[in-house]
Coordinates of C-alpha atoms (C1' of nucleotides) in Angstrom, one line a residue:
Chain D
M1 CA 0.0 0.0 0.0
A2 CA 1.2 3.4 -0.8
E3 CA 2.0 5.5 2.3
T4 CA 2.7 9.0 1.2
D5 CA 5.0 10.9 3.5
N6 CA 4.5 8.4 6.3
H7 CA 0.7 9.0 6.2
P8 CA -1.0 5.8 6.9
T9 CA -3.3 4.9 4.1
N10 CA -7.1 5.0 4.4
F11 CA -10.0 4.1 2.2
I12 CA -10.3 7.7 0.8
R13 CA -6.6 7.8 -0.2
Q14 CA -7.1 4.4 -1.8
I15 CA -10.0 5.7 -3.8
I16 CA -7.9 8.7 -4.9
E17 CA -4.9 6.5 -5.9
K18 CA -7.3 4.3 -7.9
D19 CA -8.8 7.4 -9.6
L20 CA -5.3 8.8 -10.4
A21 CA -4.1 5.4 -11.7
A22 CA -7.2 4.9 -13.9
G23 CA -6.9 8.4 -15.3
V24 CA -10.3 9.5 -13.9
H25 CA -8.5 12.7 -12.8
D26 CA -5.1 14.2 -13.7
T27 CA -5.0 16.1 -10.5
I28 CA -7.1 16.1 -7.4
K29 CA -8.8 18.9 -5.7
T30 CA -10.4 19.0 -2.3
R31 CA -12.0 21.6 -0.1
F32 CA -12.6 22.3 3.6
P33 CA -16.1 23.8 3.8
P34 CA -17.0 25.1 7.3
E35 CA -20.1 27.1 8.1
P36 CA -18.9 30.2 9.9
N37 CA -21.2 29.8 12.8
G38 CA -18.7 28.8 15.5
F39 CA -15.1 28.1 16.2
L40 CA -13.3 25.1 14.7
H41 CA -12.6 22.2 17.1
I42 CA -10.4 19.1 17.0
G43 CA -13.0 17.3 14.9
H44 CA -12.6 19.9 12.2
A45 CA -8.8 19.4 12.5
K46 CA -9.4 15.8 11.4
S47 CA -11.2 17.0 8.3
I48 CA -8.6 19.8 7.7
C49 CA -5.7 17.3 7.9
L50 CA -7.5 14.9 5.6
N51 CA -8.4 17.4 2.9
F52 CA -5.2 19.5 3.0
G53 CA -3.1 16.5 3.6
I54 CA -4.4 14.7 0.6
A55 CA -4.0 17.7 -1.6
A56 CA -0.4 18.1 -0.5
D57 CA 0.5 14.4 -0.8
Y58 CA -1.0 13.9 -4.3
Q59 CA 0.2 17.2 -5.8
G60 CA -3.3 18.6 -5.7
T61 CA -4.9 21.7 -4.2
C62 CA -7.4 22.3 -1.4
N63 CA -9.8 25.2 -1.2
L64 CA -11.1 26.9 2.0
R65 CA -14.7 27.6 1.4
F66 CA -17.2 29.1 3.8
D67 CA -20.5 27.4 3.5
D68 CA -22.4 30.5 4.2
T69 CA -26.0 29.9 3.1
N70 CA -27.7 30.7 6.4
P71 CA -26.9 34.3 7.3
V72 CA -28.9 34.3 10.5
K73 CA -26.5 31.8 12.2
E74 CA -23.3 33.2 10.8
D75 CA -20.8 35.9 11.7
I76 CA -17.8 37.5 10.1
A77 CA -15.9 37.0 13.5
Y78 CA -16.2 33.3 12.9
V79 CA -14.8 33.5 9.4
N80 CA -11.7 35.3 10.7
A81 CA -11.2 32.9 13.6
I82 CA -11.5 29.9 11.2
K83 CA -8.9 31.3 8.8
E84 CA -6.5 31.9 11.6
D85 CA -7.0 28.3 12.9
V86 CA -6.4 26.7 9.5
N87 CA -3.2 28.7 9.1
W88 CA -2.1 27.9 12.6
L89 CA -2.5 24.2 11.9
G90 CA 0.0 24.8 9.1
F91 CA -2.1 24.6 6.0
S92 CA -2.5 27.0 3.1
W93 CA -5.6 27.1 0.9
D94 CA -5.4 27.4 -2.9
G95 CA -5.9 30.9 -4.1
D96 CA -8.4 33.2 -2.3
V97 CA -10.8 32.1 0.3
R98 CA -14.1 31.0 -1.3
Y99 CA -17.6 31.6 -0.1
S100 CA -20.7 29.7 -1.2
S101 CA -22.2 33.2 -1.4
D102 CA -19.8 34.0 -4.2
Y103 CA -22.0 31.7 -6.3
F104 CA -25.4 33.0 -5.3
E105 CA -26.0 34.4 -8.8
Q106 CA -25.0 31.2 -10.5
L107 CA -27.0 29.1 -8.0
H108 CA -30.0 31.2 -8.7
G109 CA -29.5 30.5 -12.4
Y110 CA -29.4 26.8 -11.8
A111 CA -32.6 27.0 -9.8
L112 CA -34.2 28.6 -12.8
E113 CA -32.9 25.8 -15.0
L114 CA -34.5 23.2 -12.8
I115 CA -37.8 25.2 -12.9
N116 CA -37.6 25.4 -16.7
K117 CA -37.0 21.7 -16.9
G118 CA -40.1 21.1 -14.7
L119 CA -37.9 19.8 -11.9
A120 CA -38.6 22.5 -9.3
Y121 CA -41.7 24.3 -8.1
V122 CA -42.7 27.1 -5.8
D123 CA -44.7 25.7 -2.9
F124 CA -47.0 27.8 -0.8
S125 CA -47.6 25.1 1.8
S126 CA -46.8 25.9 5.4
Q127 CA -44.0 24.1 7.2
D128 CA -46.5 22.1 9.1
E129 CA -48.3 21.1 5.9
M130 CA -45.1 20.1 4.3
R131 CA -44.1 18.0 7.2
E132 CA -47.5 16.4 7.1
M133 CA -47.2 15.6 3.4
R134 CA -43.6 14.3 3.7
G135 CA -44.8 11.0 5.2
T136 CA -42.7 9.0 7.7
L137 CA -39.7 6.7 7.6
T138 CA -42.0 3.8 6.8
Q139 CA -44.8 5.5 4.9
P140 CA -44.5 7.4 1.6
G141 CA -45.3 11.1 1.4
K142 CA -48.1 12.8 -0.6
N143 CA -47.6 15.2 -3.4
S144 CA -48.1 18.9 -2.7
P145 CA -51.0 20.6 -4.4
Y146 CA -48.4 23.0 -5.9
R147 CA -46.3 20.1 -7.4
D148 CA -47.9 20.4 -10.8
T149 CA -47.8 24.1 -11.2
D150 CA -46.8 25.0 -14.8
V151 CA -43.3 26.1 -15.6
A152 CA -44.2 29.7 -16.5
T153 CA -46.1 30.2 -13.2
N154 CA -43.2 28.7 -11.3
R155 CA -40.8 31.0 -13.0
R156 CA -42.9 34.0 -12.2
E157 CA -43.4 33.0 -8.6
F158 CA -39.7 32.3 -8.0
E159 CA -38.9 35.8 -9.5
K160 CA -41.4 37.3 -7.0
M161 CA -39.8 35.3 -4.2
T162 CA -36.4 36.7 -5.2
A163 CA -37.8 40.2 -5.5
G164 CA -39.0 40.1 -1.9
E165 CA -42.7 39.9 -2.7
Y166 CA -43.3 37.0 -0.3
A167 CA -42.8 36.9 3.4
E168 CA -40.5 34.5 5.2
G169 CA -42.2 31.1 5.5
Q170 CA -44.9 32.0 2.9
C171 CA -43.4 29.9 0.2
S172 CA -40.2 28.0 -0.8
L173 CA -38.7 26.5 -3.9
R174 CA -38.7 22.7 -4.0
A175 CA -37.0 20.2 -6.2
K176 CA -39.5 17.8 -7.8
I177 CA -38.0 14.4 -7.2
D178 CA -40.0 11.6 -5.5
M179 CA -42.4 11.9 -2.5
A180 CA -42.2 8.1 -2.1
S181 CA -38.4 7.8 -2.0
P182 CA -37.0 5.8 0.9
F183 CA -34.5 8.6 1.1
M184 CA -36.3 11.3 3.0
C185 CA -34.0 14.0 1.6
L186 CA -35.3 13.1 -1.9
R187 CA -39.0 13.8 -1.0
D188 CA -39.1 17.1 -2.8
P189 CA -36.5 18.9 -0.7
V190 CA -36.7 22.7 -0.3
I191 CA -33.8 24.2 -2.2
Y192 CA -34.5 27.9 -1.6
R193 CA -36.2 29.7 1.2
V194 CA -37.1 33.4 1.9
K195 CA -35.0 35.1 4.5
F196 CA -34.9 38.9 5.0
A197 CA -31.5 38.7 6.6
H198 CA -28.4 40.7 6.4
H199 CA -25.5 38.5 5.1
H200 CA -22.0 39.0 6.2
Q201 CA -20.7 38.8 2.6
T202 CA -23.6 39.8 0.4
G203 CA -25.2 42.4 2.6
D204 CA -28.9 42.9 1.8
K205 CA -28.6 41.9 -1.8
W206 CA -30.6 38.7 -1.4
C207 CA -33.8 37.8 0.4
V208 CA -33.8 34.2 -0.8
Y209 CA -31.0 31.9 0.2
P210 CA -30.2 28.4 -1.2
M211 CA -30.2 25.4 1.0
Y212 CA -27.1 23.3 1.8
D213 CA -28.0 20.4 -0.4
F214 CA -28.5 22.5 -3.4
T215 CA -25.5 24.7 -2.7
H216 CA -22.8 22.3 -1.7
C217 CA -22.7 20.1 -4.8
I218 CA -22.8 23.0 -7.2
S219 CA -20.1 24.9 -5.3
D220 CA -18.0 21.8 -5.5
A221 CA -18.6 21.5 -9.2
I222 CA -17.9 25.2 -9.9
E223 CA -14.6 24.9 -8.1
G224 CA -13.7 21.7 -9.9
I225 CA -13.5 19.7 -6.7
T226 CA -12.8 16.1 -7.5
H227 CA -13.3 14.5 -4.1
S228 CA -15.8 16.1 -1.8
L229 CA -15.1 14.6 1.7
C230 CA -17.7 15.0 4.5
T231 CA -18.9 13.1 7.5
L232 CA -21.2 10.1 7.7
E233 CA -24.4 11.8 8.5
F234 CA -24.4 13.1 4.9
Q235 CA -24.5 9.6 3.3
D236 CA -28.2 9.9 2.4
N237 CA -27.7 13.4 1.2
R238 CA -25.2 12.1 -1.4
R239 CA -28.3 10.9 -3.5
L240 CA -29.5 14.5 -3.6
Y241 CA -26.0 15.8 -4.3
D242 CA -25.8 13.5 -7.3
W243 CA -29.3 14.3 -8.4
V244 CA -28.6 18.0 -8.5
I245 CA -25.4 17.6 -10.5
E246 CA -27.0 15.3 -13.0
N247 CA -30.0 17.6 -13.6
I248 CA -28.2 20.9 -14.2
S249 CA -25.9 22.0 -17.0
I250 CA -22.5 21.8 -15.4
D251 CA -19.5 19.9 -16.8
C252 CA -17.9 18.7 -13.6
T253 CA -18.9 15.7 -11.6
P254 CA -17.4 15.9 -8.1
R255 CA -17.9 12.7 -6.0
Q256 CA -18.8 12.8 -2.4
Y257 CA -17.2 10.3 0.1
E258 CA -18.1 10.1 3.8
F259 CA -15.9 9.3 6.8
S260 CA -16.8 9.1 10.5
R261 CA -16.6 12.1 12.6
L262 CA -14.3 12.3 15.6
N263 CA -15.6 11.7 19.1
L264 CA -13.3 12.4 22.0
E265 CA -13.8 11.1 25.5
Y266 CA -14.8 13.5 28.3
T267 CA -15.6 16.4 26.0
V268 CA -18.2 17.5 23.5
L269 CA -17.6 18.1 19.8
S270 CA -20.8 19.5 18.5
K271 CA -21.0 23.2 17.6
R272 CA -24.4 23.4 19.3
R273 CA -23.0 22.3 22.6
L274 CA -19.8 24.3 22.3
I275 CA -21.8 27.4 21.7
Q276 CA -23.9 26.6 24.8
L277 CA -20.8 26.3 26.9
V278 CA -19.6 29.7 25.8
E279 CA -22.9 31.5 25.9
E280 CA -23.8 30.1 29.4
H281 CA -20.3 30.9 30.6
H282 CA -19.5 27.4 31.7
V283 CA -16.1 28.3 30.2
D284 CA -14.2 31.5 29.6
G285 CA -14.8 31.7 25.9
W286 CA -14.1 29.9 22.7
D287 CA -10.4 29.8 23.5
D288 CA -10.7 28.6 27.1
P289 CA -7.9 26.1 27.5
R290 CA -10.4 23.4 28.5
M291 CA -12.3 23.7 25.3
P292 CA -11.6 21.2 22.5
T293 CA -11.5 24.0 20.0
I294 CA -8.4 24.7 18.0
A295 CA -8.2 28.1 19.7
G296 CA -8.5 26.4 23.1
L297 CA -5.9 23.8 22.3
R298 CA -3.6 26.5 21.1
R299 CA -4.0 28.6 24.3
R300 CA -3.6 25.4 26.3
G301 CA -0.1 24.9 24.7
Y302 CA -0.8 22.2 22.1
T303 CA 1.4 22.6 19.1
P304 CA 0.2 22.5 15.5
A305 CA 2.4 19.4 14.9
S306 CA 0.9 17.6 17.9
V307 CA -2.6 18.1 16.6
R308 CA -1.6 17.0 13.1
E309 CA 0.1 13.9 14.6
F310 CA -3.1 13.2 16.5
C311 CA -5.1 13.3 13.3
K312 CA -2.6 11.0 11.7
R313 CA -2.8 8.5 14.6
I314 CA -6.6 8.3 14.8
G315 CA -6.9 7.4 11.1
V316 CA -9.9 7.9 8.8
T317 CA -12.6 5.2 8.5
K318 CA -16.4 4.9 8.5
M319 CA -16.6 3.4 11.9
D320 CA -18.2 5.2 14.8
N321 CA -15.5 5.9 17.3
M322 CA -14.8 7.4 20.7
V323 CA -11.1 8.2 21.0
E324 CA -9.5 8.2 24.5
M325 CA -8.0 11.5 25.7
S326 CA -4.7 9.7 26.4
M327 CA -4.2 9.5 22.6
L328 CA -4.2 13.3 22.3
E329 CA -2.0 13.7 25.4
A330 CA 0.5 11.2 24.1
C331 CA 0.9 13.4 21.0
I332 CA 1.7 16.6 22.8
R333 CA 4.0 14.9 25.2
D334 CA 5.9 13.3 22.4
D335 CA 6.4 16.7 20.7
L336 CA 7.2 18.7 23.8
N337 CA 9.4 16.0 25.3
V338 CA 12.0 16.4 22.6
A339 CA 11.5 20.1 21.9
A340 CA 10.7 21.8 25.2
P341 CA 13.5 23.3 27.3
R342 CA 13.4 22.3 30.9
A343 CA 12.9 24.7 33.8
M344 CA 11.9 24.5 37.4
A345 CA 8.8 25.8 39.1
V346 CA 7.2 25.1 42.5
L347 CA 3.5 25.0 42.5
N348 CA 2.8 24.4 46.2
P349 CA 5.8 26.0 47.9
I350 CA 7.2 25.5 51.4
K351 CA 10.6 26.9 52.5
L352 CA 13.8 24.9 52.6
V353 CA 16.5 26.6 54.6
I354 CA 20.1 25.3 54.2
E355 CA 21.6 26.1 57.6
N356 CA 25.2 25.4 56.6
F357 CA 25.0 27.6 53.6
P358 CA 26.3 31.1 54.2
Q359 CA 23.7 33.8 54.8
G360 CA 23.6 36.3 51.9
Q361 CA 25.6 34.2 49.5
V362 CA 24.3 33.4 46.1
E363 CA 25.9 30.7 44.0
T364 CA 25.4 30.4 40.3
L365 CA 24.8 26.9 39.1
S366 CA 24.6 25.6 35.6
A367 CA 21.7 23.5 34.4
P368 CA 21.2 21.7 31.1
N369 CA 18.1 22.9 29.2
H370 CA 17.5 19.3 28.2
P371 CA 18.8 16.2 29.8
N372 CA 19.1 14.2 26.6
D373 CA 20.0 17.0 24.1
E374 CA 23.2 18.9 24.8
S375 CA 22.6 21.1 21.7
M376 CA 19.9 22.9 23.7
G377 CA 22.5 24.4 25.9
K378 CA 22.7 25.3 29.5
R379 CA 21.3 28.1 31.7
E380 CA 22.5 29.7 34.9
I381 CA 20.3 29.3 38.0
A382 CA 20.8 30.9 41.3
F383 CA 21.2 28.9 44.5
S384 CA 21.2 30.3 48.0
R385 CA 20.5 29.6 51.6
E386 CA 16.7 29.7 51.2
L387 CA 14.8 27.8 48.5
W388 CA 11.3 26.8 47.7
I389 CA 10.3 23.1 47.4
E390 CA 7.0 21.4 46.9
A391 CA 5.0 20.7 50.0
E392 CA 4.3 17.2 48.7
D393 CA 8.0 16.5 48.3
F394 CA 8.6 16.5 52.0
R395 CA 7.4 14.2 54.8
E396 CA 8.4 13.9 58.4
A397 CA 8.2 10.1 58.0
A398 CA 7.8 7.8 55.1
N399 CA 8.6 4.3 53.9
K400 CA 11.3 3.7 51.3
K401 CA 8.9 3.8 48.4
F402 CA 8.8 7.6 49.0
K403 CA 11.8 8.8 47.0
R404 CA 11.7 12.4 48.2
L405 CA 12.8 14.4 51.2
V406 CA 12.2 12.9 54.6
L407 CA 13.2 14.1 58.1
G408 CA 16.7 12.8 58.9
K409 CA 17.2 11.5 55.3
E410 CA 18.9 12.8 52.2
V411 CA 17.6 13.8 48.8
R412 CA 19.2 15.3 45.7
L413 CA 18.1 18.9 44.7
R414 CA 17.8 18.7 40.9
N415 CA 20.9 20.2 39.2
A416 CA 22.4 21.0 42.7
Y417 CA 23.4 19.5 45.9
V418 CA 22.4 16.6 48.2
V419 CA 20.6 17.9 51.3
K420 CA 19.6 16.3 54.6
A421 CA 16.5 17.4 56.4
E422 CA 17.0 18.1 60.1
R423 CA 14.0 19.8 61.6
V424 CA 10.8 21.5 60.6
E425 CA 8.7 24.5 61.5
K426 CA 4.9 24.3 61.4
D427 CA 2.0 26.7 61.4
A428 CA -0.9 26.7 63.8
D429 CA -2.7 24.0 61.8
G430 CA 0.3 21.7 62.0
N431 CA 1.3 22.1 58.4
V432 CA 5.0 22.2 57.7
T433 CA 6.1 25.6 56.5
V434 CA 9.9 25.4 56.8
V435 CA 12.3 22.6 56.5
Y436 CA 15.8 23.1 57.8
C437 CA 18.5 21.1 56.3
Q438 CA 22.3 20.7 55.8
Y439 CA 23.8 20.4 52.4
D440 CA 26.8 18.4 51.3
P441 CA 29.0 20.8 49.3
E442 CA 30.9 17.9 47.8
T443 CA 27.9 16.6 45.8
L444 CA 27.5 19.2 43.1
G445 CA 27.5 17.2 39.8
K446 CA 28.6 14.0 41.6
D447 CA 27.5 11.4 44.0
P448 CA 28.7 11.4 47.6
S449 CA 32.4 10.2 47.7
D450 CA 31.7 7.8 50.5
G451 CA 29.4 5.7 48.4
R452 CA 26.1 6.8 50.0
K453 CA 23.3 6.2 47.6
V454 CA 20.8 9.1 47.3
K455 CA 17.9 7.9 45.2
G456 CA 15.4 10.7 45.3
V457 CA 15.6 13.9 43.3
I458 CA 13.3 16.9 43.8
H459 CA 13.0 20.2 42.1
W460 CA 13.3 23.6 43.7
V461 CA 13.4 27.4 43.0
D462 CA 15.8 29.8 44.6
A463 CA 14.0 32.2 47.0
T464 CA 16.2 35.2 46.3
S465 CA 15.5 35.2 42.5
G466 CA 12.4 33.1 42.0
E467 CA 9.3 34.9 40.8
E468 CA 5.8 34.5 42.1
A469 CA 3.5 33.1 39.4
E470 CA 0.1 31.7 38.8
F471 CA -0.2 28.1 37.5
R472 CA -3.5 27.0 36.0
L473 CA -4.0 23.3 36.1
Y474 CA -6.6 21.8 33.9
D475 CA -8.5 18.6 34.0
R476 CA -11.2 17.0 31.8
L477 CA -14.2 19.4 31.3
F478 CA -16.7 16.6 32.0
N479 CA -17.0 13.8 34.5
V480 CA -18.3 11.2 32.1
P481 CA -16.7 9.8 28.9
N482 CA -19.7 10.7 26.7
P483 CA -21.4 13.9 28.0
A484 CA -23.3 14.2 24.8
A485 CA -25.3 11.1 25.7
E486 CA -26.5 12.8 28.9
E487 CA -30.0 14.2 29.3
N488 CA -28.4 17.5 30.0
F489 CA -24.7 17.6 29.3
T490 CA -24.0 20.6 31.5
D491 CA -25.0 18.6 34.5
V492 CA -21.9 16.6 34.2
I493 CA -19.4 19.4 33.9
N494 CA -16.4 18.7 36.1
P495 CA -16.3 21.4 38.8
D496 CA -12.6 20.9 39.2
S497 CA -11.6 21.3 35.6
L498 CA -9.5 24.3 36.5
V499 CA -7.3 24.5 39.6
V500 CA -5.3 27.7 40.1
K501 CA -2.0 27.5 42.1
K502 CA 0.1 30.4 43.3
G503 CA 3.7 29.4 43.3
I504 CA 7.2 30.3 42.4
V505 CA 9.0 29.9 39.0
E506 CA 12.7 30.3 38.2
A507 CA 13.6 33.7 36.8
G508 CA 14.0 34.4 33.1
L509 CA 11.0 32.7 31.6
N510 CA 9.7 35.8 29.9
E511 CA 8.2 34.5 26.7
N512 CA 7.3 31.1 25.3
P513 CA 10.2 29.3 23.7
A514 CA 10.1 28.2 20.1
S515 CA 8.8 24.8 21.1
G516 CA 5.7 26.4 22.4
G517 CA 6.4 25.8 26.1
W518 CA 8.6 24.5 28.8
Q519 CA 8.7 21.3 30.8
F520 CA 8.8 22.3 34.4
E521 CA 10.7 19.3 35.6
R522 CA 8.6 16.7 37.5
T523 CA 5.4 18.8 37.1
G524 CA 4.5 18.9 33.5
Y525 CA 4.5 21.0 30.3
F526 CA 3.5 24.7 30.7
C527 CA 3.2 27.8 28.5
L528 CA 2.6 31.4 29.3
D529 CA -1.0 32.4 29.0
K530 CA -2.2 35.4 27.1
T531 CA -3.2 37.0 30.3
S532 CA 0.3 36.8 31.7
T533 CA 1.9 40.2 32.7
A534 CA 5.3 41.3 33.8
A535 CA 3.9 41.8 37.3
L536 CA 2.4 38.3 37.5
K537 CA 3.3 35.5 35.2
V538 CA 0.5 33.1 34.4
F539 CA 1.2 29.6 33.2
N540 CA -1.2 27.1 31.7
R541 CA -0.3 23.5 32.2
T542 CA -0.7 21.9 28.8
V543 CA -0.4 18.4 30.1
G544 CA 1.2 16.7 33.1
L545 CA 4.1 14.2 32.8
R546 CA 3.3 10.5 32.7
D547 CA 3.1 9.7 36.4
T548 CA 3.6 6.1 37.4
W549 CA 4.0 7.1 41.0
A550 CA 0.5 8.7 41.0
K551 CA -1.0 5.4 39.8
I552 CA 0.8 3.3 42.5
G553 CA -0.4 5.7 45.1
D554 CA 1.3 5.8 48.4
Chain A
rU1 C1' -38.7 -6.7 5.1
rG2 C1' -38.7 1.9 5.1
rG3 C1' -33.8 3.4 3.5
rG4 C1' -28.6 4.4 4.3
rG5 C1' -24.2 2.8 7.1
rU6 C1' -20.7 0.1 10.5
rA7 C1' -19.0 -4.4 13.2
rU8 C1' -10.8 -6.9 14.1
rA9 C1' -7.9 -6.3 21.8
rG10 C1' -9.8 -1.4 27.0
rC11 C1' -9.3 2.7 22.8
rC12 C1' -7.8 4.0 17.6
rA13 C1' -6.6 1.0 13.5
rA14 C1' -3.9 -2.1 9.3
rG15 C1' -5.6 -6.3 6.8
rU16 C1' -8.2 -5.2 -1.0
rU17 C1' -6.1 -12.0 -6.3
rG18 C1' -8.8 -16.4 0.4
rG19 C1' -2.7 -18.9 2.7
rU20 C1' -2.8 -18.9 8.7
rA21 C1' -4.1 -11.4 12.8
rA22 C1' 0.6 -4.8 11.4
rG23 C1' 1.2 -0.5 14.2
rG24 C1' -0.2 3.3 17.8
rC25 C1' -2.5 4.7 22.6
rA26 C1' -3.5 2.6 27.4
rG27 C1' -1.8 -1.4 30.6
rC28 C1' 1.7 -4.9 32.8
rG29 C1' 6.9 -6.7 33.8
rG30 C1' 12.4 -5.5 33.6
rG31 C1' 16.9 -2.3 32.6
rU32 C1' 19.2 2.8 32.4
rU33 C1' 18.5 7.6 34.7
rU34 C1' 20.5 13.9 39.1
rU35 C1' 12.8 14.5 36.2
rG36 C1' 8.8 8.4 40.0
rA37 C1' 9.9 11.8 33.0
rU38 C1' 12.5 10.3 28.7
rC39 C1' 14.9 6.1 26.6
rC40 C1' 15.6 0.7 26.0
rC41 C1' 13.9 -4.6 26.4
rG42 C1' 9.9 -7.9 27.0
rC43 C1' 4.5 -9.2 27.6
rC44 C1' -0.5 -7.9 25.9
rA45 C1' -6.4 -11.3 19.8
rU46 C1' -5.4 -19.6 18.6
rU47 C1' -8.9 -15.2 16.9
rC48 C1' -11.7 -11.1 13.6
rG49 C1' -20.3 -9.3 16.2
rU50 C1' -22.9 -14.2 15.7
rU51 C1' -24.6 -18.9 13.4
rG52 C1' -24.1 -21.8 9.4
rG53 C1' -22.1 -22.8 4.3
rU54 C1' -18.2 -23.1 0.3
rU55 C1' -12.8 -24.4 0.4
rC56 C1' -7.1 -28.4 1.5
rG57 C1' -7.3 -23.5 3.8
rA58 C1' -11.9 -17.8 5.4
rG59 C1' -11.0 -11.6 9.1
rU60 C1' -11.2 -11.9 3.8
rC61 C1' -16.3 -15.5 -0.5
rC62 C1' -21.9 -16.9 0.4
rA63 C1' -26.5 -17.1 3.4
rG64 C1' -29.1 -16.1 7.9
rC65 C1' -29.2 -13.7 12.5
rU66 C1' -27.7 -9.7 16.2
rA67 C1' -25.9 -5.0 17.8
rC68 C1' -25.0 0.0 17.2
rC69 C1' -25.1 4.8 14.3
rC70 C1' -27.7 8.2 10.6
rC71 C1' -32.3 10.1 7.9
rA72 C1' -39.0 12.6 8.6
rA73 C1' -35.3 21.6 9.6
rC74 C1' -37.8 26.7 4.9
rC75 C1' -30.0 23.7 9.7
rA76 C1' -25.3 22.3 7.9

RNA sequence: UGGGGUAUAGCCAAGUUGGUAAGGCAGCGGGUUUUGAUCCCGCCAUUCGUUGGUUCGAGUCCAGCUACCCCAACCA
């Protein structure tokens, strides 16, 4: 099987290879066609990677086309956000951005052609009457009394519709197909409706707007799309797609192929629900780092490469699926593990005082930016008598499974010396606030010369130079794997999806590194949030480190 | 007997002239390690929704069942 550029093959690529080999097409052309009625999410990333990826791998091109046939739901703000997201993912569309609305004039002409062929009619039935006449899944529908209106009358009525002489809901243009078809979408579907709405692209030029099924196939044909890829719920619609193309005068026959949409555990991936989360303020906005939106993932610290890798790993099939979050997390960890410089931060600080270290002295230590990659260089970090360490890295007593600092025992301070805890100071509640210790000056960069084995290593931040910072730790947005299956999905929102910590970070982390973020050793991958200021740095935890210890418990 | 789809491990997914079940994620052992990380090594489907049939041989072909998803917006 051909695997272009390490892309695993899939049934759609196989169809394309077959078409190319058989000479059905010389070059292939795809399109990514979002409706600008919300932000893009990780499910769209799957479609984007598929469409643009195929174009790139088979020397074809891919258009970005806004499917903007319903002005009341759409907004220019969404078209801008979508363009940004596609670019951020690393893809470039062919030529200018397209809009279905670019073709309103042509679409209107094709509607007229259908009318002239006796294949479309203006129906003055109400929506209720139409539903009544449509029949059910098991019973055929009944013909509308307007179905046999003559061509001339239909032409005149459609022009009146277009001229704004009928109110919204008063009439619609329908394709004349088959009221007894087992495909519900073939039971004389509405192809134009009246809407006195301002359109973000065409302004107030139109008061009739074409429906999706009529628009999409024609837009594809106009643009010379060879393979029109969409999700499974449009499988029935393909019959209508093909019917329209066959019945109008257009010399291009795009083919539609359907793949299954992505489902991710512990989140929701439908625009309707995402919009609800934003509008009801369950989250901070479309780019809230807990959101599965591209903007949310970006702010959370996911890299474009990690999202592309995820899309590659999940594959493309027609099977319904529910992908585990661990799959996504593995992708960002793999990326950041090799690319992110290391640093140290203490999220839940207590004081560590080194009693045999001279008061007022500050030593400069050197620390590698990456333990396995010397080319990433070193940095200087301050070390003095008082440091911050994590509260959970110290215990007054513990068994030997606890490889951290214990009273009377030794531990290695990462990139520094071995220290031995001697005594503690507690607050009124009995919480340890200060640990006093002795350090072994002979242990910088080497093990104790007497052969003592010090297994544990903990991170720290120098108290004289460390900066206070806010750390935002994220967890899954929902408490159940499939919130969409819930009666009311907002009932299962995880109340602890965001935990804010006030801690200390080493100095010098002023802007995100090229990799996108840092690894704060032993605590996870972090990036500076857009709300970060010079006065108070704010870090988002992109994802934690794989934590075997947490699983074992203690 | 409405129609359209899909069934391979906990999850994703290869398998396409029938020849004896890839890979990834997760998990479990072990090694290295100044991150309980990384890295390395090993384990993880006698079986492909199910029941029959054809065949020397079936995940792949045939028939019957079963389960799940989608379709009755002037949404996309």
